[in-house]
Coordinates of C-alpha atoms in Angstrom, one line a residue:
X851 CA -9.5 85.2 117.3
X852 CA -10.6 87.9 114.6
X853 CA -10.7 85.3 111.8
X854 CA -13.1 83.5 113.8
X855 CA -15.1 86.3 114.6
X856 CA -15.1 87.5 111.2
X857 CA -16.2 84.1 109.7
X858 CA -19.0 84.1 112.1
X859 CA -20.1 87.8 111.4
X860 CA -20.2 86.4 107.5
X861 CA -22.1 83.4 108.3
X862 CA -24.8 85.2 110.3
X863 CA -25.2 87.6 107.7
X864 CA -25.3 85.1 105.0
X865 CA -27.9 82.9 107.2
X866 CA -30.1 85.7 108.6
X867 CA -29.9 88.1 105.4
X868 CA -30.4 91.3 107.7
X869 CA -28.7 91.6 111.1
X870 CA -28.1 94.7 113.5
X871 CA -25.0 95.7 114.4
X872 CA -26.1 95.1 118.4
X873 CA -27.1 91.7 117.5
X874 CA -23.5 90.9 116.3
X875 CA -22.0 92.2 119.2
X876 CA -23.8 90.3 121.7
X877 CA -23.5 86.9 119.6
X878 CA -19.7 87.5 119.4
X879 CA -19.3 89.1 122.8
X880 CA -17.5 92.3 121.8
X881 CA -18.1 96.3 121.6
X882 CA -20.1 97.7 118.8
X883 CA -17.1 99.4 117.9
X884 CA -15.4 96.4 117.3
X885 CA -18.2 95.1 115.0
X886 CA -17.8 98.3 112.8
X887 CA -14.2 97.9 112.4
X888 CA -15.0 94.1 111.3
X889 CA -17.6 95.0 108.9
X890 CA -14.9 97.6 107.4
X891 CA -12.4 94.7 107.0
X892 CA -14.7 92.4 105.6
X893 CA -15.8 95.3 103.0
X894 CA -12.0 95.6 102.4
X895 CA -11.5 92.3 101.6
X896 CA -14.0 92.2 99.1
X897 CA -17.0 91.1 100.5
X898 CA -20.2 92.9 99.3
X899 CA -21.8 93.7 102.8
X900 CA -23.6 97.1 103.1
X901 CA -25.2 99.0 105.7
X902 CA -28.7 100.1 106.1
X903 CA -29.7 103.6 108.1
X904 CA -32.6 103.9 110.2
X905 CA -34.6 102.3 113.0
X906 CA -34.9 99.1 111.2
X907 CA -31.2 99.3 109.9
X908 CA -28.3 96.7 109.6
X909 CA -26.1 95.2 107.8
X910 CA -26.9 92.7 104.6
X911 CA -24.9 90.8 101.9
X912 CA -25.3 91.5 98.5
X913 CA -28.4 89.9 96.7
X914 CA -27.4 86.3 95.5
X915 CA -23.9 86.4 97.5
X916 CA -22.9 83.1 98.6
X917 CA -19.7 81.9 100.0
X918 CA -19.3 78.3 101.3
X919 CA -17.9 78.3 105.0
X920 CA -19.7 75.5 106.4
X921 CA -16.8 73.4 107.9
X922 CA -17.4 73.0 111.7
X923 CA -14.8 73.1 114.3
X924 CA -15.1 70.3 117.2
X925 CA -16.0 73.0 119.6
X926 CA -18.9 74.1 117.5
X927 CA -19.7 70.5 117.2
X928 CA -19.7 70.2 121.0
X929 CA -21.2 73.3 121.6
X930 CA -24.6 72.3 119.6
X931 CA -25.5 70.1 122.6
X932 CA -26.6 73.5 124.1
X933 CA -28.9 74.3 121.1
X934 CA -32.2 76.1 122.4
X935 CA -30.2 77.0 125.7
X936 CA -28.1 80.1 124.7
X937 CA -28.2 81.2 128.5
X938 CA -26.5 78.3 130.0
X939 CA -24.0 78.2 127.0
X940 CA -23.3 81.6 127.6
X941 CA -22.7 81.0 131.3
X942 CA -20.4 77.8 130.3
X943 CA -18.5 80.3 128.1
X944 CA -19.9 78.7 124.8
X945 CA -22.2 81.5 123.6
X946 CA -20.3 82.9 120.4
X947 CA -19.1 79.2 119.6
X948 CA -22.8 77.9 119.7
X949 CA -23.8 80.9 117.7
X950 CA -21.1 80.2 115.1
X951 CA -22.1 76.6 114.9
X952 CA -25.8 77.0 114.2
X953 CA -25.3 79.9 111.9
X954 CA -22.9 77.2 109.8
X955 CA -25.9 75.0 110.2
X956 CA -28.2 77.4 108.5
X957 CA -26.1 78.6 105.6
X958 CA -25.5 74.4 104.8
X959 CA -29.4 74.2 104.7
X960 CA -30.8 74.3 101.3
X961 CA -33.1 77.8 101.3
X962 CA -36.3 76.0 101.1
X963 CA -35.5 74.4 104.6
X964 CA -33.7 77.3 106.0
X965 CA -36.8 79.3 106.1
X966 CA -38.4 76.6 108.0
X967 CA -35.8 76.1 110.6
X968 CA -35.6 79.8 111.2
X969 CA -39.5 79.7 111.8
X970 CA -39.1 77.0 114.1
X971 CA -36.7 78.6 116.1
X972 CA -39.0 81.7 116.4
X973 CA -41.9 79.7 117.5
X974 CA -40.1 77.7 120.2
X975 CA -38.1 78.5 122.9
X976 CA -36.6 76.4 125.9
X977 CA -36.2 78.2 129.0
X978 CA -34.2 76.2 131.8
X979 CA -34.8 78.7 134.6
X980 CA -37.2 78.6 137.2
X981 CA -40.2 81.3 137.7
X982 CA -39.2 84.2 140.0
X983 CA -35.4 83.7 139.7
X984 CA -32.4 83.9 137.7
X985 CA -30.2 80.8 136.2
X986 CA -27.6 80.9 138.8
X987 CA -23.7 81.7 137.3
X988 CA -21.8 80.5 140.0
X989 CA -18.3 81.9 140.4
X990 CA -16.5 78.2 139.7
X991 CA -18.9 77.1 136.7
X992 CA -16.6 77.6 134.2
X993 CA -13.8 76.0 135.8
X994 CA -15.9 72.8 136.8
X995 CA -17.3 72.6 133.0
X996 CA -13.4 72.3 131.8
X997 CA -12.6 69.6 134.6
X998 CA -15.4 67.8 133.7
X999 CA -14.7 67.7 130.0
X1000 CA -10.8 67.1 130.4
X1001 CA -11.5 64.6 133.5
X1002 CA -9.1 66.5 135.9
X1003 CA -9.5 66.1 139.4
X1004 CA -10.5 69.4 141.5
X1005 CA -10.1 70.4 145.4
X1006 CA -12.8 72.4 146.4
X1007 CA -13.9 74.1 149.9
X1008 CA -17.9 73.3 149.9
X1009 CA -20.3 74.7 152.3
X1010 CA -23.0 72.0 153.0
X1011 CA -26.1 72.3 155.3
X1012 CA -24.0 71.7 158.3
X1013 CA -20.2 72.5 157.7
X1014 CA -17.6 73.6 155.5
X1015 CA -15.3 71.4 154.4
X1016 CA -12.0 70.5 152.1
X1017 CA -12.9 67.8 149.2
X1018 CA -10.9 66.4 146.3
X1019 CA -13.2 65.0 143.9
X1020 CA -13.5 64.0 140.3
X1021 CA -16.2 65.7 138.4
X1022 CA -18.1 63.5 136.0
X1023 CA -20.9 65.5 134.9
X1024 CA -22.7 68.9 135.3
X1025 CA -26.6 69.4 135.5
X1026 CA -28.6 72.4 135.4
X1027 CA -32.1 72.0 137.2
X1028 CA -34.7 74.9 137.8
X1029 CA -31.9 77.5 136.9
X1030 CA -29.3 76.0 139.6
X1031 CA -26.2 74.3 138.6
X1032 CA -25.0 70.9 140.5
X1033 CA -22.0 68.9 139.8
X1034 CA -21.6 65.2 140.1
X1035 CA -18.2 64.4 141.3
X1036 CA -16.9 60.8 142.3
X1037 CA -15.1 60.2 145.7
X1038 CA -13.8 56.8 146.2
X1039 CA -15.9 55.0 143.4
X1040 CA -19.1 57.0 145.0
X1041 CA -20.9 59.6 142.8
X1042 CA -22.2 62.4 144.8
X1043 CA -24.2 65.6 144.1
X1044 CA -22.8 69.1 144.7
X1045 CA -24.6 72.4 144.2
X1046 CA -21.9 74.6 142.4
X1047 CA -22.9 77.9 144.2
X1048 CA -21.7 76.3 147.2
X1049 CA -18.5 75.8 146.1
X1050 CA -16.5 78.5 148.3
X1051 CA -12.9 77.8 146.8
X1052 CA -11.6 75.6 143.6
X1053 CA -8.5 74.6 142.6
X1054 CA -7.9 72.7 139.4
X1055 CA -5.0 70.1 139.7
X1056 CA -2.7 68.5 136.7
X1057 CA -4.0 65.1 137.7
X1058 CA -6.6 63.2 135.4
X1059 CA -8.9 60.3 136.5
X1060 CA -10.5 57.8 134.3
X1061 CA -14.2 58.2 134.1
X1062 CA -16.6 55.4 134.9
X1063 CA -17.3 53.5 131.6
X1064 CA -20.7 52.6 132.5
X1065 CA -21.7 56.1 134.2
X1066 CA -24.6 57.4 132.7
X1067 CA -25.4 60.9 133.7
X1068 CA -29.3 61.0 133.1
X1069 CA -29.7 58.1 134.8
X1070 CA -27.8 59.0 137.7
X1071 CA -29.7 62.4 138.0
X1072 CA -33.0 60.8 138.0
X1073 CA -32.3 58.3 140.3
X1074 CA -30.7 61.0 142.2
X1075 CA -33.7 63.2 142.2
X1076 CA -36.2 60.2 143.4
X1077 CA -33.7 59.6 146.4
X1078 CA -33.5 63.4 147.6
X1079 CA -37.6 63.3 147.6
X1080 CA -37.9 60.5 149.6
X1081 CA -35.2 62.0 152.0
X1082 CA -37.0 65.4 152.0
X1083 CA -40.7 63.9 152.7
X1084 CA -39.6 61.2 155.3
X1085 CA -43.0 61.4 157.1
X1086 CA -46.8 61.4 155.8
X1087 CA -49.6 63.8 156.7
X1088 CA -53.2 63.5 156.6
X1089 CA -55.0 66.9 155.2
X1090 CA -58.6 68.3 155.1
X1091 CA -58.5 70.2 151.8
X1092 CA -61.1 72.4 149.9
X1093 CA -61.6 72.1 146.4
X1094 CA -59.3 75.5 145.7
X1095 CA -56.8 73.9 148.3
X1096 CA -56.7 70.9 146.6
X1097 CA -55.7 72.7 143.2
X1098 CA -53.2 74.9 144.7
X1099 CA -51.7 71.7 146.8
X1100 CA -51.5 70.0 143.3
X1101 CA -50.0 73.1 142.0
X1102 CA -47.2 73.5 144.4
X1103 CA -46.3 70.2 145.4
X1104 CA -43.2 68.4 143.9
X1105 CA -43.8 65.5 141.3
X1106 CA -42.9 62.7 144.0
X1107 CA -45.5 64.2 146.3
X1108 CA -48.4 64.5 143.7
X1109 CA -47.4 60.9 142.7
X1110 CA -48.0 59.7 146.4
X1111 CA -51.3 61.7 147.1
X1112 CA -54.2 59.3 148.1
X1113 CA -57.5 61.6 147.8
X1114 CA -60.6 60.5 149.0
X1115 CA -64.0 61.5 147.2
X1116 CA -65.4 65.1 148.1
X1117 CA -67.7 65.3 151.5
X1118 CA -71.2 67.3 151.6
X1119 CA -69.0 70.6 151.7
X1120 CA -66.6 69.5 148.7
X1121 CA -63.7 68.9 151.0
X1122 CA -61.6 65.9 150.5
X1123 CA -59.0 64.1 152.8
X1124 CA -55.5 63.7 151.4
X1125 CA -52.6 61.8 152.7
X1126 CA -49.4 62.8 151.2
X1127 CA -45.6 62.4 152.1
X1128 CA -44.4 65.5 154.2
X1129 CA -41.2 66.8 155.1
X1130 CA -39.9 67.5 158.5
X1131 CA -42.7 69.5 160.9
X1132 CA -40.5 72.5 161.1
X1133 CA -40.6 72.6 157.3
X1134 CA -44.0 70.9 156.5
X1135 CA -45.6 73.8 158.5
X1136 CA -44.3 76.9 156.6
X1137 CA -45.2 74.6 153.2
X1138 CA -48.7 74.1 154.4
X1139 CA -49.3 77.6 155.7
X1140 CA -49.1 78.6 152.0
X1141 CA -52.6 77.3 151.7
X1142 CA -54.2 79.6 154.4
X1143 CA -57.4 78.4 155.5
X1144 CA -57.8 76.0 152.5
X1145 CA -56.7 73.1 154.3
X1146 CA -56.5 71.8 158.0
X1147 CA -53.9 69.4 159.2
X1148 CA -55.2 66.2 160.6
X1149 CA -52.4 64.0 161.0
X1150 CA -49.6 63.9 163.0
X1151 CA -50.6 65.3 166.1
X1152 CA -47.3 67.3 166.1
X1153 CA -47.8 68.9 163.0
X1154 CA -51.2 70.0 163.8
X1155 CA -50.0 71.2 167.0
X1156 CA -47.1 73.1 165.4
X1157 CA -49.8 74.7 163.0
X1158 CA -51.7 75.9 165.5
X1159 CA -48.8 77.6 167.4
X1160 CA -48.0 79.4 164.3
X1161 CA -51.5 80.2 163.4
X1162 CA -51.9 81.6 166.9
X1163 CA -48.7 83.8 166.5
X1164 CA -49.9 85.0 163.4
X1165 CA -53.3 86.2 164.7
X1166 CA -51.7 88.0 167.8
X1167 CA -49.4 89.5 165.6
X1168 CA -52.0 91.1 163.3
X1169 CA -54.3 91.8 166.5
X1170 CA -51.7 94.0 167.7

């Protein structure tokens, strides 16, 4: 472990030129005191690393010093799949491995290309979390990731919308969607989706399974998303919407709903009639109430009545 960390510190210094002790500690997931000891060990081994004091201080290698340390381990090569996603990589326990792999790639580049690669990293960032919430870090995410990688059967207690059930599944993939982790797992040759945060207990068995040869995780998830959107929006609604309401409606609606909107030309008051897929009335009421007085539900009648009841209750509450 320490030898790997020392090599990672050395490649970081060589790739970046100037690095603070705090950054080294974060990338290697150790304390500052450990980094200080590691720097002393590198110096004792004859590596020309020196420190700079002050607010902009840190560590640097002697100008012109280079060492070839570009050999990449299999774990580091695998971790490159998470390049640009440091947060998810850290959640899966791959943070320091990914950092080491990226450092070795930077060191391997010619000087002229290294500067461009570093500028690219400074100018473009991929954030996989949703607004107003942090990326989930479920209790058993690392165990499931290991089971996916090793094709190991797991037993779990899962809380669905209706009940808690014990299930034995074969995990074939992990998906990160808007900050939430989902596992694609096979039961009786059928792949289903489970939200990892709803797994209450988990046991990894010693039993392995054969991954379906033709299974494509990306294609499965895309089709799963479409199916889920259809199931979540089984009804049709007709709305009368202002120009502002239409902009808000498009902004808050999922892509499936936006793709199936039928929007009429504006009337004399710049209102439009919009037909669109909607969820069940009890859920649709809360979704459409977000637009306030910018929309009027025309159809179906039961949804219009539900909106009226909630609107009256809210008015009575504020009158009090």
